[in-house]
C-alpha positions as CSV (number, residue, x, y, z in Angstrom):
1,M,24.4,-0.1,-7.4
2,I,21.1,1.7,-7.1
3,K,21.0,4.1,-4.2
4,R,18.0,3.8,-1.9
5,L,15.8,6.8,-1.3
6,Q,16.0,7.2,2.4
7,Y,12.9,9.5,2.6
8,V,10.8,6.8,1.0
9,D,11.9,4.3,3.7
10,I,10.9,7.0,6.3
11,G,7.5,7.3,4.6
12,K,7.2,3.6,4.7
13,R,7.9,3.4,8.4
14,L,5.4,6.2,9.1
15,G,2.8,4.1,7.3
16,M,3.8,1.1,9.4
17,M,3.5,3.1,12.6
18,M,0.0,4.2,11.5
19,I,-1.0,0.6,10.9
20,V,0.2,-0.4,14.4
21,W,-1.6,2.6,15.9
22,M,-4.9,1.6,14.3
23,H,-4.6,-2.0,15.2
24,I,-4.0,-1.1,18.9
25,W,-6.1,2.0,19.5
26,G,-8.1,2.5,16.3
27,N,-11.1,0.5,17.0
28,N,-11.7,0.6,20.8
29,S,-13.5,3.0,23.1
30,Y,-11.3,3.2,26.2
31,D,-10.8,6.5,27.9
32,F,-7.2,6.7,26.6
33,T,-8.3,6.2,23.0
34,P,-7.1,9.1,20.8
35,P,-9.7,11.4,19.3
36,I,-11.8,9.7,16.7
37,L,-10.9,12.5,14.2
38,L,-7.3,11.4,14.3
39,N,-8.1,7.7,13.9
40,G,-10.6,8.4,11.1
41,N,-8.0,10.3,9.1
42,I,-5.3,7.7,9.6
43,G,-7.7,5.0,8.4
44,K,-8.1,6.9,5.1
45,I,-4.4,6.9,4.1
46,Y,-2.3,4.3,5.9
47,V,-2.9,1.4,3.4
48,P,-3.1,3.5,0.2
49,L,0.2,5.2,1.1
50,F,2.1,1.9,0.6
51,F,0.7,1.6,-2.9
52,V,1.7,5.2,-3.8
53,L,5.2,4.7,-2.3
54,S,5.5,1.5,-4.4
55,G,4.5,3.4,-7.5
56,Y,7.0,6.2,-6.6
57,L,9.8,3.6,-7.2
58,I,8.6,2.4,-10.6
59,K,10.5,3.0,-13.8
60,I,8.4,2.5,-16.8
61,N,10.1,0.5,-19.6
62,T,8.3,-1.8,-21.9
63,E,11.4,-3.9,-22.5
64,S,12.0,-4.7,-18.9
65,V,8.4,-5.7,-18.0
66,K,9.3,-9.5,-17.7
67,T,12.3,-8.7,-15.5
68,D,10.3,-6.4,-13.3
69,I,7.6,-9.0,-12.8
70,L,10.2,-11.6,-11.8
71,K,11.6,-9.2,-9.3
72,K,8.2,-8.7,-7.8
73,V,7.7,-12.4,-7.5
74,K,10.9,-12.6,-5.4
75,S,10.3,-9.5,-3.3
76,I,6.5,-9.9,-2.7
77,L,5.3,-13.5,-3.3
78,R,8.3,-15.2,-1.7
79,P,7.9,-13.3,1.6
80,F,4.1,-14.0,1.4
81,A,4.7,-17.7,1.0
82,V,7.1,-17.9,3.9
83,M,5.0,-15.8,6.2
84,Y,1.8,-17.7,5.2
85,V,3.0,-21.3,5.4
86,F,5.0,-21.0,8.6
87,P,2.2,-19.5,10.7
88,F,-0.2,-22.1,9.3
89,I,2.1,-24.8,10.5
90,V,2.4,-23.1,13.9
91,S,-1.4,-22.8,14.1
92,Y,-1.7,-26.5,13.4
93,V,0.9,-27.4,16.1
94,L,-0.9,-25.1,18.6
95,S,-4.2,-26.9,17.9
96,L,-2.6,-30.2,18.6
97,L,-1.3,-28.9,21.9
98,G,-4.7,-27.6,22.8
99,I,-3.5,-24.0,22.9
100,G,-6.1,-21.5,21.7
101,A,-5.4,-18.8,19.1
102,K,-7.3,-15.8,17.7
103,H,-8.4,-18.0,14.7
104,A,-9.3,-21.6,15.4
105,F,-7.3,-24.0,13.2
106,E,-9.2,-25.5,10.2
107,W,-7.5,-27.1,7.2
108,T,-9.9,-25.3,4.8
109,N,-8.6,-21.9,6.1
110,F,-5.5,-22.5,4.0
111,F,-7.4,-21.7,0.9
112,N,-9.1,-18.5,2.3
113,P,-6.8,-16.2,0.3
114,L,-8.0,-17.8,-2.9
115,F,-11.5,-16.6,-2.1
116,S,-10.3,-13.2,-0.7
117,R,-11.4,-14.1,2.8
118,T,-9.8,-13.2,6.1
119,F,-7.3,-15.8,7.2
120,F,-5.0,-16.6,10.2
121,N,-2.3,-14.2,9.1
122,G,-4.7,-11.7,7.7
123,P,-2.4,-8.7,7.1
124,L,-0.7,-10.6,4.4
125,W,-3.7,-9.8,2.1
126,F,-1.8,-6.6,1.3
127,L,1.0,-8.4,-0.4
128,L,-1.4,-10.3,-2.7
129,A,-3.2,-7.1,-3.5
130,L,0.1,-5.3,-4.2
131,F,1.4,-8.0,-6.4
132,G,-1.9,-8.0,-8.3
133,A,-1.7,-4.2,-8.7
134,F,1.9,-4.6,-10.1
135,L,0.8,-7.3,-12.6
136,L,-2.1,-5.1,-13.8
137,F,0.2,-2.1,-14.1
138,Y,2.9,-3.9,-16.0
139,A,0.3,-5.4,-18.3
140,L,-0.9,-1.9,-19.1
141,V,2.7,-0.7,-19.6
142,K,3.0,-3.4,-22.3
143,L,-0.3,-2.6,-23.9
144,C,0.1,1.2,-23.9
145,K,3.7,1.0,-25.2
146,D,5.1,3.6,-22.9
147,K,2.4,6.2,-23.8
148,E,1.9,7.9,-20.5
149,L,-1.5,9.4,-21.1
150,Y,-3.0,6.1,-22.2
151,L,-1.4,4.4,-19.3
152,L,-3.0,6.9,-16.9
153,L,-6.4,6.6,-18.4
154,A,-6.2,2.7,-18.5
155,S,-5.1,2.6,-14.9
156,L,-8.0,4.9,-13.9
157,V,-10.5,2.6,-15.7
158,L,-9.1,-0.5,-13.9
159,G,-9.2,1.3,-10.6
160,C,-12.8,2.4,-11.2
161,I,-13.8,-1.2,-11.9
162,G,-12.3,-2.4,-8.6
163,F,-13.8,0.5,-6.7
164,Y,-17.3,-0.2,-7.8
165,L,-17.0,-4.0,-7.6
166,G,-17.1,-3.5,-3.9
167,R,-20.3,-1.5,-4.2
168,I,-22.1,-4.4,-5.9
169,N,-20.5,-7.0,-3.6
170,I,-18.5,-8.9,-6.2
171,T,-15.3,-10.4,-4.7
172,L,-12.5,-11.5,-7.0
173,P,-10.0,-14.2,-5.9
174,L,-6.6,-13.5,-4.4
175,F,-7.6,-9.9,-3.4
176,I,-7.2,-8.9,-7.1
177,G,-10.2,-6.5,-6.7
178,Q,-8.0,-4.6,-4.3
179,G,-5.2,-4.8,-6.8
180,F,-7.5,-3.1,-9.4
181,V,-8.0,-0.2,-6.9
182,G,-4.3,-0.1,-6.2
183,C,-3.2,0.1,-9.8
184,P,-4.0,3.8,-10.3
185,M,-2.3,4.4,-6.9
186,L,0.9,3.0,-8.4
187,M,0.4,5.4,-11.3
188,I,-0.1,8.3,-8.8
189,G,3.2,7.5,-7.2
190,Y,5.0,7.3,-10.5
191,L,3.6,10.7,-11.6
192,I,4.5,12.3,-8.3
193,K,8.1,11.1,-8.7
194,K,8.4,12.2,-12.3
195,Y,6.8,15.7,-12.1
196,I,7.2,16.7,-8.5
197,G,9.9,14.6,-7.1
198,Q,12.8,16.9,-7.9
199,H,11.1,19.9,-6.5
200,L,10.2,17.9,-3.4
201,T,13.7,16.7,-2.7
202,E,15.8,19.7,-3.7
203,N,13.9,22.7,-2.4
204,R,12.8,22.8,1.2
205,Y,10.2,25.5,0.5
206,W,8.7,23.5,-2.3
207,A,8.5,20.5,0.0
208,I,6.6,22.7,2.6
209,C,4.2,24.1,0.0
210,I,3.6,20.6,-1.5
211,G,2.9,19.3,2.0
212,I,0.4,22.0,2.8
213,V,-1.4,21.5,-0.5
214,G,-1.4,17.8,0.1
215,I,-2.9,18.0,3.6
216,L,-5.6,20.4,2.4
217,L,-6.5,18.0,-0.4
218,F,-6.6,15.1,2.0
219,V,-8.7,16.8,4.7
220,I,-11.2,18.2,2.2
221,L,-11.6,15.2,-0.2
222,S,-10.6,12.0,1.6
223,K,-13.3,9.5,2.4
224,G,-13.5,6.4,4.6
225,L,-12.2,3.1,3.2
226,S,-11.4,-0.5,4.0
227,M,-9.1,-1.8,1.3
228,Q,-9.0,-5.3,2.8
229,S,-12.8,-5.7,2.3
230,N,-12.7,-3.5,-0.9
231,S,-15.1,-1.0,0.5
232,Y,-15.0,2.7,-0.1
233,E,-17.0,5.8,0.5
234,G,-17.6,8.7,-1.8
235,F,-16.9,9.1,-5.5
236,Y,-14.0,7.4,-7.3
237,L,-12.0,10.4,-8.6
238,L,-12.4,12.4,-5.4
239,F,-11.3,9.3,-3.5
240,L,-8.0,9.2,-5.6
241,L,-7.5,13.0,-5.2
242,G,-7.7,12.6,-1.4
243,I,-5.2,9.7,-1.4
244,T,-2.9,11.8,-3.6
245,G,-3.1,14.7,-1.1
246,G,-2.3,12.4,1.8
247,S,0.6,10.8,0.0
248,L,2.0,14.2,-0.9
249,F,1.8,15.3,2.7
250,F,3.6,12.2,4.0
251,L,6.3,12.3,1.3
252,S,6.9,16.0,2.1
253,V,7.2,15.3,5.9
254,S,9.6,12.4,5.1
255,V,11.8,14.6,2.9
256,L,11.8,17.4,5.5
257,L,12.7,15.1,8.3
258,E,15.1,12.9,6.4
259,K,18.3,14.1,8.0
260,Y,16.8,13.8,11.5
261,L,15.3,10.3,11.3
262,P,17.9,7.9,9.8
263,F,16.9,5.3,12.3
264,V,13.3,5.5,11.1
265,A,14.5,4.9,7.6
266,Y,16.4,1.8,8.8
267,W,13.2,0.4,10.3
268,G,11.3,1.1,7.1
269,R,14.0,-0.5,5.0
270,Y,14.1,-3.8,6.8
271,S,10.4,-4.3,7.4
272,L,8.4,-7.3,6.2
273,I,6.3,-5.0,4.0
274,V,8.4,-5.1,0.8
275,L,8.1,-2.2,-1.7
């Protein structure tokens, strides 16, 4: 049986807490709103972090691509289908009862994900984008035949395409444009695990140093983004370096606090956002 990495579950939960924070306090101007600097920085990393953590768990093997894709169908598309169809039915029932909801019920809204539009259970766009990123990544694994350098370069090219599609207002169906941008983030997670993971988890001082380097990279290079609308500021490679720095910081924090936050790992493990 494969042992779960508890610190990854902690990192996942920290990302979820940032998402909740931003949805409650991130976009209002009340007196108790936290400083805009904090919200601005959280908004630059809380979604990309999940892509990087997902990549951290990838094992590249050309022979197992088909099996890996089937696993992602079960772990990503199945929860998406349940959490998409059930709220749609609830939305319909509420409309029959005359009870208002945030999004007025319309039959045509059922197809909004096909056109990468906001829909009644909007946060689920992430699952479609994540699945798309995995499909693209595994396709590259097959094409590059386990050659890591080629895989890195190819994922960077795909990410660049997705990054600049947003600049010219081209929207791909099923949030696949966001999946293009997420593909190199999966690669970043994979490379962190392969080349830094052991230092990160086995040496506390290494974890502290990696965390410091990570937060410096993030503060200096990170730019504003909205992955749901596939909109990004700055230049592509600097954008990825900023995300790498932020992910290193949160992974380091998760490793350093692992023994003190087992309940946080539990929340991360049993969330609806499936890695």
